[in-house]
Amino acid sequence: MKESIAIVGSGFLGLTLAKRFADAGHKVTLFESAPEIGGLASVWEINDIIWDRHYHVVLASDKHTRNIIEEIGLGDEFKWVETKTGFYTDGELLSMSDTKEFLTFPALGMISKLRLGATIFFASKIKNWRKLEKQSVEQWLTKMSGKKTFEKMWKPLLKAKLGEAYKETAASFIWATIQRMYSARNSGMKREMFGYVKGGYGRVLERFSDVLLKRGVEIRLNSRIDKIERLDSGKVRLIPAAARRHSDTKAKVQKTKYAQFEAAAVVAPGFSGAFLSEPQLSKNVVDFPETPMSQVFDKVIVTAPSNVAAKMLPQLDADEREKLEGIKYQGIVCASVMTRCSLSNYYVTNITDDTPFTGIIEMSAIVDKKEFDGNALVYLPRYIAPDDPLFDKTDEEIEHYFLTALEKMYPNFRKKDVVAFKVSKVRQVFPIPVLSYHESLPDMKSSVDGVYIVNSSHIVNGTLNINETVQLAENFFATNFTHYTNGSL
Ligand SMILES: Cc1cc2nc3c(=O)[nH]c(=O)nc-3n(C[C@H](O)[C@H](O)[C@H](O)COP(=O)(O)OP(=O)(O)OC[C@H]3O[C@@H](n4cnc5c(N)ncnc54)[C@H](O)[C@@H]3O)c2cc1C
């Protein structure tokens, strides 16, 4: 039987699920509060170039990401590049891209380096992450690498991603990070290779939306869902924000941001031209219908963060609500800097000194500068708690704060070389994997019949990345809806 399925959130989780349900013949409607699809992987315009709002690369070992990109017809569009890693420590920028550079790294003595190397190797061999979830990352790393190495290396790196929440984080976090790092090297390419689809995630998302629309998926942008309720009829009602505030909202036709791609490809000299080579591009530019009044579905899948999901569902049982609201998230302020000069040839520069941003990612160390009109594209992320005062600073204040520090760190960098600076702020990016994290996770099938809540909190033994996200969607669909694909409904 054909069912009507609503999916809340158009990140990679929502998009992948939309495809699976639509492929199985169901009627899918995708609701997205933002004016574009993609969530954390969405794109924006910087200096007339459409590129990822947050830095994204694909690892050769990301088989789920590669499969879905293959499935939407862009599998041949990957570009693979060998990457280098830098370390900014004690006011100095050093290369840390191979074993020789690691052994000559001046910030640690030889014994400390050997213990650090042994910790990474040992973690890469551990199979049972559940034991590591019972001890704190601080305790485990101190035991494995020694106090000095923990203070000098591990602590700044943990703080860079987790802030002060590193103190309550389980050792399984570092295990998952090391496993991902190792998988990048052991994927058959020997060297550390990172990939991207020519045109960036903008191109992937544009194609994804096109594929979904052709399968009959309805995509509703600017449609924040405020409330979800189970009706006596057994159906589930979704109430969008606008419908609750103004029941008489006038019809508005929304166009996706992807309508701009064609223009961007034309105006940006040196742009890969990828979109221009796409046949019948204008057909991909879709008019989305007016935001509807409340609507009724057979099943609803919410992919928004857990506490946001809890707010939408007044009928949840108390225990489940407490679990959902108890999941603690880490947020991010991430600046995109388009500048005339590269900072370095490192894709990632880890920082152990105290700086306003917690890492430096130079996208143009991987992506051909032609994609950026000949400029360099650098991201300056700072991972912070959702209530950190940095969220309340203006973009201009953040620009001044970040670029002043960058000038001090890189003698060749000048503020006047910056051609564009944009700030992304997201208060809920990933859940902090605290001690015994997976034990307090609520089921994906919620206590409200017909409603499922699945999001990055369910990535229990991995780090946040699109590969894990797509895998989560595949597992969720296979576990809860296998019967949807074998025609028994
Ligand atoms: C700085 C940064 C760098 C990253 N780098 C990489 C990388 O290099 N490689 C990689 O593989 N991954 C990377 N990731 C991770 C990747 O972006 C995520 O794994 C993925 O995007 C998560 O998708 P999702 O669908 O689970 O969540 P999201 O993308 O957060 O999607 C959730 C969606 O729900 C919508 N929503 C929320 N509430 C409502 C509501 N009430 N009504 C309607 N819609 C709602 C949101 O607007 C959002 O679009 C990075 C992430 C960040 C932040």
CSV table of N, CA and C in Angstrom, one decimal, residues 93 113 122 298 302 383 432 452 461:
chain,number,residue,atom,x,y,z
A,93,LEU,N,54.3,27.4,12.6
A,93,LEU,CA,53.6,26.6,11.7
A,93,LEU,C,54.5,25.4,11.2
A,113,LYS,N,56.6,11.4,22.0
A,113,LYS,CA,56.1,11.1,20.6
A,113,LYS,C,55.8,9.7,20.4
A,122,PHE,N,47.2,1.9,18.9
A,122,PHE,CA,46.4,1.0,19.8
A,122,PHE,C,44.9,1.3,19.6
A,298,ASP,N,0.6,9.5,6.9
A,298,ASP,CA,0.6,8.2,7.5
A,298,ASP,C,1.7,8.1,8.5
A,302,VAL,N,11.2,12.8,11.8
A,302,VAL,CA,11.8,14.1,12.1
A,302,VAL,C,13.4,13.9,12.2
A,383,TYR,N,34.4,25.8,17.4
A,383,TYR,CA,33.3,25.0,18.0
A,383,TYR,C,33.1,25.4,19.4
A,432,ILE,N,27.3,15.9,22.3
A,432,ILE,CA,28.5,15.5,23.0
A,432,ILE,C,28.4,14.1,23.5
A,452,TYR,N,8.7,9.1,14.0
A,452,TYR,CA,10.1,8.6,14.3
A,452,TYR,C,11.0,9.8,14.4
A,461,ASN,N,28.8,5.4,17.4
A,461,ASN,CA,30.2,4.9,17.4
A,461,ASN,C,31.0,5.5,16.2
